[in-house]
């Protein structure tokens, strides 16, 4: 019945929550730690990679929800610099997901004016993974709607150390005075430049940690956690997180 209603442009699960959103106070940048895919699969007696596949399908759904709201940047944490320590079979599978995602979803993303970006180290990714990502970026280069930013081979401490080194290098070459080093100069060395800092961070699957994700950029972000595993996270919860963000923003504004 749900599917039937959808075909005829009817209501969907998140509509009630959607109606509670103030469209004049939408966060610019929402970041998501898409956690719990392996546990989602294990709970069903499936291999962990089945959870990653199911998680990939959810990426499109949440991207479209973000697009509906007019969010400017949606960052999705897909693979961390620490994830290389996982079993080789799992890493190999994950590295093929961009390749699988791209042909399936690219036409609809282009039609919806989405721009694909990546935050992370290109070095270290297999050639086929990088090619799929670069093709997706290229195909959506001329769009000016939602930025769908994949954090891939990303780790925040490594990012900051690289930034510190690049600044030290410029000081050593007398291109920069110590007094020139400030927050804005440092932020320009980060892989997220020139994206705005996230206004809201969502983490699924009940873990209440930041796990080396955008440590600098999250300094003032609202944090929102849910026990749901990423494959079970729907538009409804996404909209609820936005409503909670708006409720907090109003409270602080009133002080
Ligand atoms: C990955 C699916 C989502 C849940 C979290 C981990 C597994 C989409 C991509 C992707 C990345 C770049 C790109 C197009 C698609 C992806 C990895 C893992 C490594 F241009 N989902 N997804 N990449 N998962």
PDB file of C-alpha atoms and ligand atoms in Angstrom:
ATOM      1  CA  UNK A   1       0.000   0.000   0.000  1.00  0.00           C
ATOM      2  CA  UNK A   2       2.847   2.363   0.868  1.00  0.00           C
ATOM      3  CA  UNK A   3       4.431   1.639  -2.504  1.00  0.00           C
ATOM      4  CA  UNK A   4       1.054   2.128  -4.228  1.00  0.00           C
ATOM      5  CA  UNK A   5       0.558   5.533  -2.618  1.00  0.00           C
ATOM      6  CA  UNK A   6       4.100   6.531  -3.609  1.00  0.00           C
ATOM      7  CA  UNK A   7       3.503   5.774  -7.296  1.00  0.00           C
ATOM      8  CA  UNK A   8       0.520   8.080  -7.260  1.00  0.00           C
ATOM      9  CA  UNK A   9       2.381  10.883  -5.558  1.00  0.00           C
ATOM     10  CA  UNK A  10       0.784  10.195  -2.210  1.00  0.00           C
ATOM     11  CA  UNK A  11       2.102  10.592   1.291  1.00  0.00           C
ATOM     12  CA  UNK A  12       5.311   9.005   2.530  1.00  0.00           C
ATOM     13  CA  UNK A  13       6.542   8.059   6.001  1.00  0.00           C
ATOM     14  CA  UNK A  14       8.321  11.320   6.717  1.00  0.00           C
ATOM     15  CA  UNK A  15       5.491  13.657   5.677  1.00  0.00           C
ATOM     16  CA  UNK A  16       4.216  14.308   9.186  1.00  0.00           C
ATOM     17  CA  UNK A  17       7.704  15.267  10.398  1.00  0.00           C
ATOM     18  CA  UNK A  18       8.300  17.287   7.215  1.00  0.00           C
ATOM     19  CA  UNK A  19       5.252  19.429   8.023  1.00  0.00           C
ATOM     20  CA  UNK A  20       6.872  20.377  11.348  1.00  0.00           C
ATOM     21  CA  UNK A  21       9.984  21.883   9.726  1.00  0.00           C
ATOM     22  CA  UNK A  22      10.513  25.640   9.533  1.00  0.00           C
ATOM     23  CA  UNK A  23      11.708  26.101   5.941  1.00  0.00           C
ATOM     24  CA  UNK A  24      13.249  29.486   6.878  1.00  0.00           C
ATOM     25  CA  UNK A  25      15.736  27.935   9.335  1.00  0.00           C
ATOM     26  CA  UNK A  26      17.299  25.053   7.410  1.00  0.00           C
ATOM     27  CA  UNK A  27      20.904  24.152   8.391  1.00  0.00           C
ATOM     28  CA  UNK A  28      23.456  24.912   5.644  1.00  0.00           C
ATOM     29  CA  UNK A  29      25.530  21.804   6.265  1.00  0.00           C
ATOM     30  CA  UNK A  30      24.436  18.473   7.748  1.00  0.00           C
ATOM     31  CA  UNK A  31      27.044  15.728   8.309  1.00  0.00           C
ATOM     32  CA  UNK A  32      26.217  12.078   8.977  1.00  0.00           C
ATOM     33  CA  UNK A  33      28.260   9.236  10.465  1.00  0.00           C
ATOM     34  CA  UNK A  34      26.478   6.315   8.768  1.00  0.00           C
ATOM     35  CA  UNK A  35      27.178   3.713  11.435  1.00  0.00           C
ATOM     36  CA  UNK A  36      25.683   0.262  12.145  1.00  0.00           C
ATOM     37  CA  UNK A  37      25.625  -1.360   8.704  1.00  0.00           C
ATOM     38  CA  UNK A  38      27.564  -4.451   9.855  1.00  0.00           C
ATOM     39  CA  UNK A  39      25.400  -4.879  12.957  1.00  0.00           C
ATOM     40  CA  UNK A  40      22.237  -4.418  10.871  1.00  0.00           C
ATOM     41  CA  UNK A  41      23.344  -7.396   8.739  1.00  0.00           C
ATOM     42  CA  UNK A  42      24.520  -9.574  11.647  1.00  0.00           C
ATOM     43  CA  UNK A  43      21.158  -9.093  13.353  1.00  0.00           C
ATOM     44  CA  UNK A  44      19.587 -10.668  10.258  1.00  0.00           C
ATOM     45  CA  UNK A  45      22.137 -13.472   9.959  1.00  0.00           C
ATOM     46  CA  UNK A  46      23.625 -11.854   6.838  1.00  0.00           C
ATOM     47  CA  UNK A  47      27.299 -11.119   6.087  1.00  0.00           C
ATOM     48  CA  UNK A  48      28.484  -7.615   7.100  1.00  0.00           C
ATOM     49  CA  UNK A  49      28.868  -6.583   3.452  1.00  0.00           C
ATOM     50  CA  UNK A  50      25.120  -7.067   2.954  1.00  0.00           C
ATOM     51  CA  UNK A  51      24.683  -4.295   5.508  1.00  0.00           C
ATOM     52  CA  UNK A  52      27.028  -1.999   3.589  1.00  0.00           C
ATOM     53  CA  UNK A  53      25.044  -2.664   0.416  1.00  0.00           C
ATOM     54  CA  UNK A  54      21.802  -1.885   2.185  1.00  0.00           C
ATOM     55  CA  UNK A  55      23.447   1.246   3.624  1.00  0.00           C
ATOM     56  CA  UNK A  56      24.388   2.391   0.136  1.00  0.00           C
ATOM     57  CA  UNK A  57      20.755   2.189  -0.944  1.00  0.00           C
ATOM     58  CA  UNK A  58      19.857   4.471   1.953  1.00  0.00           C
ATOM     59  CA  UNK A  59      22.309   7.130   0.750  1.00  0.00           C
ATOM     60  CA  UNK A  60      20.017   8.039  -2.159  1.00  0.00           C
ATOM     61  CA  UNK A  61      16.947   8.266   0.084  1.00  0.00           C
ATOM     62  CA  UNK A  62      18.552  10.633   2.584  1.00  0.00           C
ATOM     63  CA  UNK A  63      20.154  12.684  -0.206  1.00  0.00           C
ATOM     64  CA  UNK A  64      16.702  13.267  -1.688  1.00  0.00           C
ATOM     65  CA  UNK A  65      15.332  14.233   1.752  1.00  0.00           C
ATOM     66  CA  UNK A  66      18.160  16.774   2.172  1.00  0.00           C
ATOM     67  CA  UNK A  67      17.412  18.083  -1.321  1.00  0.00           C
ATOM     68  CA  UNK A  68      13.713  18.493  -0.461  1.00  0.00           C
ATOM     69  CA  UNK A  69      14.682  20.761   2.444  1.00  0.00           C
ATOM     70  CA  UNK A  70      17.088  22.903   0.420  1.00  0.00           C
ATOM     71  CA  UNK A  71      20.106  21.923   2.542  1.00  0.00           C
ATOM     72  CA  UNK A  72      23.266  23.226   0.826  1.00  0.00           C
ATOM     73  CA  UNK A  73      25.779  20.538   1.910  1.00  0.00           C
ATOM     74  CA  UNK A  74      25.217  16.930   3.003  1.00  0.00           C
ATOM     75  CA  UNK A  75      28.442  15.214   4.088  1.00  0.00           C
ATOM     76  CA  UNK A  76      28.300  11.423   4.470  1.00  0.00           C
ATOM     77  CA  UNK A  77      31.143   9.633   6.266  1.00  0.00           C
ATOM     78  CA  UNK A  78      31.626   6.556   4.054  1.00  0.00           C
ATOM     79  CA  UNK A  79      35.161   5.362   4.884  1.00  0.00           C
ATOM     80  CA  UNK A  80      37.681   6.503   7.495  1.00  0.00           C
ATOM     81  CA  UNK A  81      41.482   6.273   7.470  1.00  0.00           C
ATOM     82  CA  UNK A  82      41.010   3.758  10.346  1.00  0.00           C
ATOM     83  CA  UNK A  83      38.694   1.506   8.288  1.00  0.00           C
ATOM     84  CA  UNK A  84      41.722   0.071   6.398  1.00  0.00           C
ATOM     85  CA  UNK A  85      42.278  -2.106   9.517  1.00  0.00           C
ATOM     86  CA  UNK A  86      39.098  -4.089   8.786  1.00  0.00           C
ATOM     87  CA  UNK A  87      39.280  -7.566   7.160  1.00  0.00           C
ATOM     88  CA  UNK A  88      40.578  -7.348   3.587  1.00  0.00           C
ATOM     89  CA  UNK A  89      37.360  -8.839   2.129  1.00  0.00           C
ATOM     90  CA  UNK A  90      35.280  -6.122   3.765  1.00  0.00           C
ATOM     91  CA  UNK A  91      37.623  -3.319   2.638  1.00  0.00           C
ATOM     92  CA  UNK A  92      37.635  -4.688  -0.932  1.00  0.00           C
ATOM     93  CA  UNK A  93      33.836  -4.725  -0.938  1.00  0.00           C
ATOM     94  CA  UNK A  94      33.576  -1.169   0.437  1.00  0.00           C
ATOM     95  CA  UNK A  95      36.003   0.125  -2.190  1.00  0.00           C
ATOM     96  CA  UNK A  96      33.691  -1.217  -4.918  1.00  0.00           C
ATOM     97  CA  UNK A  97      30.618   0.611  -3.590  1.00  0.00           C
ATOM     98  CA  UNK A  98      31.314   3.956  -5.321  1.00  0.00           C
ATOM     99  CA  UNK A  99      31.599   1.955  -8.586  1.00  0.00           C
ATOM    100  CA  UNK A 100      28.231   0.351  -7.935  1.00  0.00           C
ATOM    101  CA  UNK A 101      26.563   3.543  -6.728  1.00  0.00           C
ATOM    102  CA  UNK A 102      27.652   5.669  -9.664  1.00  0.00           C
ATOM    103  CA  UNK A 103      25.873   4.037 -12.682  1.00  0.00           C
ATOM    104  CA  UNK A 104      22.717   3.340 -10.648  1.00  0.00           C
ATOM    105  CA  UNK A 105      22.184   6.758  -9.145  1.00  0.00           C
ATOM    106  CA  UNK A 106      23.987   9.318 -11.287  1.00  0.00           C
ATOM    107  CA  UNK A 107      21.137  10.154 -13.699  1.00  0.00           C
ATOM    108  CA  UNK A 108      18.700  10.925 -10.906  1.00  0.00           C
ATOM    109  CA  UNK A 109      21.320  12.968  -9.032  1.00  0.00           C
ATOM    110  CA  UNK A 110      22.063  15.001 -12.189  1.00  0.00           C
ATOM    111  CA  UNK A 111      18.314  15.477 -12.777  1.00  0.00           C
ATOM    112  CA  UNK A 112      18.033  16.810  -9.209  1.00  0.00           C
ATOM    113  CA  UNK A 113      20.904  19.298  -9.676  1.00  0.00           C
ATOM    114  CA  UNK A 114      23.102  17.553  -7.040  1.00  0.00           C
ATOM    115  CA  UNK A 115      26.879  18.189  -7.060  1.00  0.00           C
ATOM    116  CA  UNK A 116      29.063  15.312  -5.864  1.00  0.00           C
ATOM    117  CA  UNK A 117      32.278  16.106  -3.949  1.00  0.00           C
ATOM    118  CA  UNK A 118      34.796  14.178  -1.898  1.00  0.00           C
ATOM    119  CA  UNK A 119      36.650  15.017   1.321  1.00  0.00           C
ATOM    120  CA  UNK A 120      39.605  12.726   2.036  1.00  0.00           C
ATOM    121  CA  UNK A 121      42.907  11.468   0.661  1.00  0.00           C
ATOM    122  CA  UNK A 122      42.801  10.341  -2.927  1.00  0.00           C
ATOM    123  CA  UNK A 123      46.174   8.618  -2.433  1.00  0.00           C
ATOM    124  CA  UNK A 124      45.612   5.119  -1.087  1.00  0.00           C
ATOM    125  CA  UNK A 125      42.263   4.565  -2.814  1.00  0.00           C
ATOM    126  CA  UNK A 126      42.247   1.898  -5.552  1.00  0.00           C
ATOM    127  CA  UNK A 127      42.240   3.357  -9.089  1.00  0.00           C
ATOM    128  CA  UNK A 128      38.736   2.026  -9.825  1.00  0.00           C
ATOM    129  CA  UNK A 129      37.314   3.623  -6.668  1.00  0.00           C
ATOM    130  CA  UNK A 130      38.906   6.973  -7.444  1.00  0.00           C
ATOM    131  CA  UNK A 131      37.732   6.808 -11.066  1.00  0.00           C
ATOM    132  CA  UNK A 132      34.118   6.204 -10.005  1.00  0.00           C
ATOM    133  CA  UNK A 133      34.278   9.147  -7.598  1.00  0.00           C
ATOM    134  CA  UNK A 134      35.992  11.475 -10.101  1.00  0.00           C
ATOM    135  CA  UNK A 135      33.468  10.489 -12.818  1.00  0.00           C
ATOM    136  CA  UNK A 136      30.617  11.313 -10.427  1.00  0.00           C
ATOM    137  CA  UNK A 137      32.227  14.670  -9.561  1.00  0.00           C
ATOM    138  CA  UNK A 138      32.778  15.438 -13.258  1.00  0.00           C
ATOM    139  CA  UNK A 139      29.221  14.494 -14.291  1.00  0.00           C
ATOM    140  CA  UNK A 140      27.765  16.830 -11.643  1.00  0.00           C
ATOM    141  CA  UNK A 141      30.329  19.657 -11.946  1.00  0.00           C
ATOM    142  CA  UNK A 142      27.929  22.059 -13.650  1.00  0.00           C
ATOM    143  CA  UNK A 143      25.110  21.579 -11.130  1.00  0.00           C
ATOM    144  CA  UNK A 144      24.526  24.180  -8.440  1.00  0.00           C
ATOM    145  CA  UNK A 145      22.109  22.429  -6.070  1.00  0.00           C
ATOM    146  CA  UNK A 146      22.817  20.267  -3.014  1.00  0.00           C
ATOM    147  CA  UNK A 147      26.491  19.366  -2.507  1.00  0.00           C
ATOM    148  CA  UNK A 148      26.618  15.624  -1.715  1.00  0.00           C
ATOM    149  CA  UNK A 149      30.036  15.359  -0.097  1.00  0.00           C
ATOM    150  CA  UNK A 150      31.443  11.889   0.554  1.00  0.00           C
ATOM    151  CA  UNK A 151      34.066  11.687   3.323  1.00  0.00           C
ATOM    152  CA  UNK A 152      36.204   8.870   1.959  1.00  0.00           C
ATOM    153  CA  UNK A 153      39.605   7.842   3.318  1.00  0.00           C
ATOM    154  CA  UNK A 154      39.207  10.729   5.758  1.00  0.00           C
ATOM    155  CA  UNK A 155      40.593  11.208   9.289  1.00  0.00           C
ATOM    156  CA  UNK A 156      40.586  14.466  11.195  1.00  0.00           C
ATOM    157  CA  UNK A 157      43.855  14.290  13.159  1.00  0.00           C
ATOM    158  CA  UNK A 158      45.763  13.411   9.986  1.00  0.00           C
ATOM    159  CA  UNK A 159      44.041  16.319   8.229  1.00  0.00           C
ATOM    160  CA  UNK A 160      45.098  18.755  10.974  1.00  0.00           C
ATOM    161  CA  UNK A 161      48.690  17.490  11.079  1.00  0.00           C
ATOM    162  CA  UNK A 162      48.923  17.970   7.301  1.00  0.00           C
ATOM    163  CA  UNK A 163      47.581  21.505   7.765  1.00  0.00           C
ATOM    164  CA  UNK A 164      50.106  22.297  10.497  1.00  0.00           C
ATOM    165  CA  UNK A 165      52.931  20.993   8.308  1.00  0.00           C
ATOM    166  CA  UNK A 166      51.885  23.106   5.344  1.00  0.00           C
ATOM    167  CA  UNK A 167      51.803  26.217   7.552  1.00  0.00           C
ATOM    168  CA  UNK A 168      55.181  25.387   9.147  1.00  0.00           C
ATOM    169  CA  UNK A 169      56.629  24.960   5.654  1.00  0.00           C
ATOM    170  CA  UNK A 170      55.465  28.442   4.648  1.00  0.00           C
ATOM    171  CA  UNK A 171      56.890  29.954   7.858  1.00  0.00           C
ATOM    172  CA  UNK A 172      60.220  28.214   7.215  1.00  0.00           C
ATOM    173  CA  UNK A 173      60.313  29.695   3.687  1.00  0.00           C
ATOM    174  CA  UNK A 174      59.567  33.147   5.138  1.00  0.00           C
ATOM    175  CA  UNK A 175      56.315  33.298   3.169  1.00  0.00           C
ATOM    176  CA  UNK A 176      54.380  33.676   6.438  1.00  0.00           C
ATOM    177  CA  UNK A 177      54.909  35.334   9.848  1.00  0.00           C
ATOM    178  CA  UNK A 178      53.963  33.474  13.051  1.00  0.00           C
ATOM    179  CA  UNK A 179      51.507  36.320  13.732  1.00  0.00           C
ATOM    180  CA  UNK A 180      49.657  35.489  10.487  1.00  0.00           C
ATOM    181  CA  UNK A 181      48.555  32.130  11.869  1.00  0.00           C
ATOM    182  CA  UNK A 182      44.937  32.353  12.965  1.00  0.00           C
ATOM    183  CA  UNK A 183      41.774  30.245  12.824  1.00  0.00           C
ATOM    184  CA  UNK A 184      40.837  31.311   9.323  1.00  0.00           C
ATOM    185  CA  UNK A 185      44.330  30.564   7.936  1.00  0.00           C
ATOM    186  CA  UNK A 186      44.320  27.122   9.555  1.00  0.00           C
ATOM    187  CA  UNK A 187      40.792  26.340   8.297  1.00  0.00           C
ATOM    188  CA  UNK A 188      41.996  27.012   4.740  1.00  0.00           C
ATOM    189  CA  UNK A 189      44.476  24.122   5.032  1.00  0.00           C
ATOM    190  CA  UNK A 190      41.716  21.611   5.842  1.00  0.00           C
ATOM    191  CA  UNK A 191      40.305  19.186   3.266  1.00  0.00           C
ATOM    192  CA  UNK A 192      36.807  20.626   3.766  1.00  0.00           C
ATOM    193  CA  UNK A 193      37.812  24.122   2.583  1.00  0.00           C
ATOM    194  CA  UNK A 194      35.802  26.047   1.310  1.00  0.00           C
ATOM    195  CA  UNK A 195      32.730  24.220   2.627  1.00  0.00           C
ATOM    196  CA  UNK A 196      30.997  25.748   5.664  1.00  0.00           C
ATOM    197  CA  UNK A 197      31.368  23.936   9.013  1.00  0.00           C
ATOM    198  CA  UNK A 198      28.552  21.451   9.738  1.00  0.00           C
ATOM    199  CA  UNK A 199      25.612  22.967  11.627  1.00  0.00           C
ATOM    200  CA  UNK A 200      24.367  19.523  12.590  1.00  0.00           C
ATOM    201  CA  UNK A 201      26.062  16.142  13.022  1.00  0.00           C
ATOM    202  CA  UNK A 202      23.914  12.992  12.971  1.00  0.00           C
ATOM    203  CA  UNK A 203      25.330   9.644  14.109  1.00  0.00           C
ATOM    204  CA  UNK A 204      23.344   6.422  13.785  1.00  0.00           C
ATOM    205  CA  UNK A 205      23.538   3.094  15.669  1.00  0.00           C
ATOM    206  CA  UNK A 206      23.775   4.291  19.265  1.00  0.00           C
ATOM    207  CA  UNK A 207      27.490   5.172  19.443  1.00  0.00           C
ATOM    208  CA  UNK A 208      27.948   8.499  21.239  1.00  0.00           C
ATOM    209  CA  UNK A 209      31.373   9.463  19.856  1.00  0.00           C
ATOM    210  CA  UNK A 210      32.899  11.709  17.198  1.00  0.00           C
ATOM    211  CA  UNK A 211      35.486   9.067  16.132  1.00  0.00           C
ATOM    212  CA  UNK A 212      38.067  11.380  14.562  1.00  0.00           C
ATOM    213  CA  UNK A 213      35.499  13.014  12.249  1.00  0.00           C
ATOM    214  CA  UNK A 214      35.897  16.766  11.503  1.00  0.00           C
ATOM    215  CA  UNK A 215      37.192  17.593  14.991  1.00  0.00           C
ATOM    216  CA  UNK A 216      37.935  21.213  14.083  1.00  0.00           C
ATOM    217  CA  UNK A 217      34.863  21.751  11.919  1.00  0.00           C
ATOM    218  CA  UNK A 218      32.423  20.385  14.544  1.00  0.00           C
ATOM    219  CA  UNK A 219      33.488  22.907  17.233  1.00  0.00           C
ATOM    220  CA  UNK A 220      30.052  24.596  17.335  1.00  0.00           C
ATOM    221  CA  UNK A 221      27.843  21.950  15.665  1.00  0.00           C
ATOM    222  CA  UNK A 222      24.688  20.524  17.217  1.00  0.00           C
ATOM    223  CA  UNK A 223      25.025  16.763  17.777  1.00  0.00           C
ATOM    224  CA  UNK A 224      22.105  14.348  17.261  1.00  0.00           C
ATOM    225  CA  UNK A 225      22.241  10.604  17.945  1.00  0.00           C
ATOM    226  CA  UNK A 226      19.857   7.743  17.228  1.00  0.00           C
ATOM    227  CA  UNK A 227      19.952   4.038  18.131  1.00  0.00           C
ATOM    228  CA  UNK A 228      18.753   3.102  14.628  1.00  0.00           C
ATOM    229  CA  UNK A 229      21.268   1.383  12.350  1.00  0.00           C
ATOM    230  CA  UNK A 230      22.036   3.355   9.172  1.00  0.00           C
ATOM    231  CA  UNK A 231      20.044   1.038   6.817  1.00  0.00           C
ATOM    232  CA  UNK A 232      16.966   1.572   9.062  1.00  0.00           C
ATOM    233  CA  UNK A 233      17.382   5.358   9.241  1.00  0.00           C
ATOM    234  CA  UNK A 234      14.635   6.988   7.119  1.00  0.00           C
ATOM    235  CA  UNK A 235      13.495  10.445   5.980  1.00  0.00           C
ATOM    236  CA  UNK A 236      11.289  10.518   9.072  1.00  0.00           C
ATOM    237  CA  UNK A 237      14.244  10.451  11.483  1.00  0.00           C
ATOM    238  CA  UNK A 238      16.222  12.808   9.252  1.00  0.00           C
ATOM    239  CA  UNK A 239      13.402  15.354   9.458  1.00  0.00           C
ATOM    240  CA  UNK A 240      13.104  14.789  13.226  1.00  0.00           C
ATOM    241  CA  UNK A 241      16.801  15.610  13.616  1.00  0.00           C
ATOM    242  CA  UNK A 242      16.254  18.861  11.685  1.00  0.00           C
ATOM    243  CA  UNK A 243      13.255  19.736  13.892  1.00  0.00           C
ATOM    244  CA  UNK A 244      15.356  19.161  17.027  1.00  0.00           C
ATOM    245  CA  UNK A 245      18.138  21.300  15.524  1.00  0.00           C
ATOM    246  CA  UNK A 246      15.604  24.091  14.926  1.00  0.00           C
ATOM    247  CA  UNK A 247      14.208  23.762  18.462  1.00  0.00           C
ATOM    248  CA  UNK A 248      17.736  24.155  19.925  1.00  0.00           C
ATOM    249  CA  UNK A 249      18.558  27.094  17.638  1.00  0.00           C
ATOM    250  CA  UNK A 250      15.377  28.896  18.730  1.00  0.00           C
ATOM    251  CA  UNK A 251      16.179  28.388  22.415  1.00  0.00           C
ATOM    252  CA  UNK A 252      19.685  29.833  22.104  1.00  0.00           C
ATOM    253  CA  UNK A 253      18.349  32.699  19.963  1.00  0.00           C
ATOM    254  CA  UNK A 254      15.920  33.596  22.728  1.00  0.00           C
ATOM    255  CA  UNK A 255      18.574  34.044  25.401  1.00  0.00           C
TER     256      UNK A 255
HETATM  257  C1  LIG B   1      29.710   3.265   1.240  1.00  0.00           C
HETATM  258  C2  LIG B   1      27.407   2.700   2.057  1.00  0.00           C
HETATM  259  C3  LIG B   1      26.845   3.690   3.024  1.00  0.00           C
HETATM  260  C4  LIG B   1      27.013   3.251   4.448  1.00  0.00           C
HETATM  261  C5  LIG B   1      28.390   3.419   5.008  1.00  0.00           C
HETATM  262  C6  LIG B   1      29.529   2.555   4.514  1.00  0.00           C
HETATM  263  C7  LIG B   1      29.343   1.807   3.236  1.00  0.00           C
HETATM  264  C8  LIG B   1      28.143   5.352  -1.108  1.00  0.00           C
HETATM  265  C9  LIG B   1      29.454   5.534  -1.462  1.00  0.00           C
HETATM  266  C10 LIG B   1      29.953   6.432  -2.493  1.00  0.00           C
HETATM  267  C11 LIG B   1      31.131   7.122  -2.303  1.00  0.00           C
HETATM  268  C12 LIG B   1      31.619   7.996  -3.282  1.00  0.00           C
HETATM  269  C13 LIG B   1      30.899   8.184  -4.429  1.00  0.00           C
HETATM  270  C14 LIG B   1      29.707   7.516  -4.647  1.00  0.00           C
HETATM  271  C15 LIG B   1      29.246   6.640  -3.670  1.00  0.00           C
HETATM  272  C16 LIG B   1      30.182   4.726  -0.586  1.00  0.00           C
HETATM  273  C17 LIG B   1      31.937   3.711   0.467  1.00  0.00           C
HETATM  274  C18 LIG B   1      31.084   3.055   1.324  1.00  0.00           C
HETATM  275  C19 LIG B   1      33.401   3.498   0.560  1.00  0.00           C
HETATM  276  F1  LIG B   1      31.330   9.062  -5.374  1.00  0.00           F
HETATM  277  N1  LIG B   1      28.045   4.508  -0.098  1.00  0.00           N
HETATM  278  N2  LIG B   1      29.282   4.107   0.231  1.00  0.00           N
HETATM  279  N3  LIG B   1      31.509   4.544  -0.487  1.00  0.00           N
HETATM  280  N4  LIG B   1      28.846   2.612   2.105  1.00  0.00           N
END
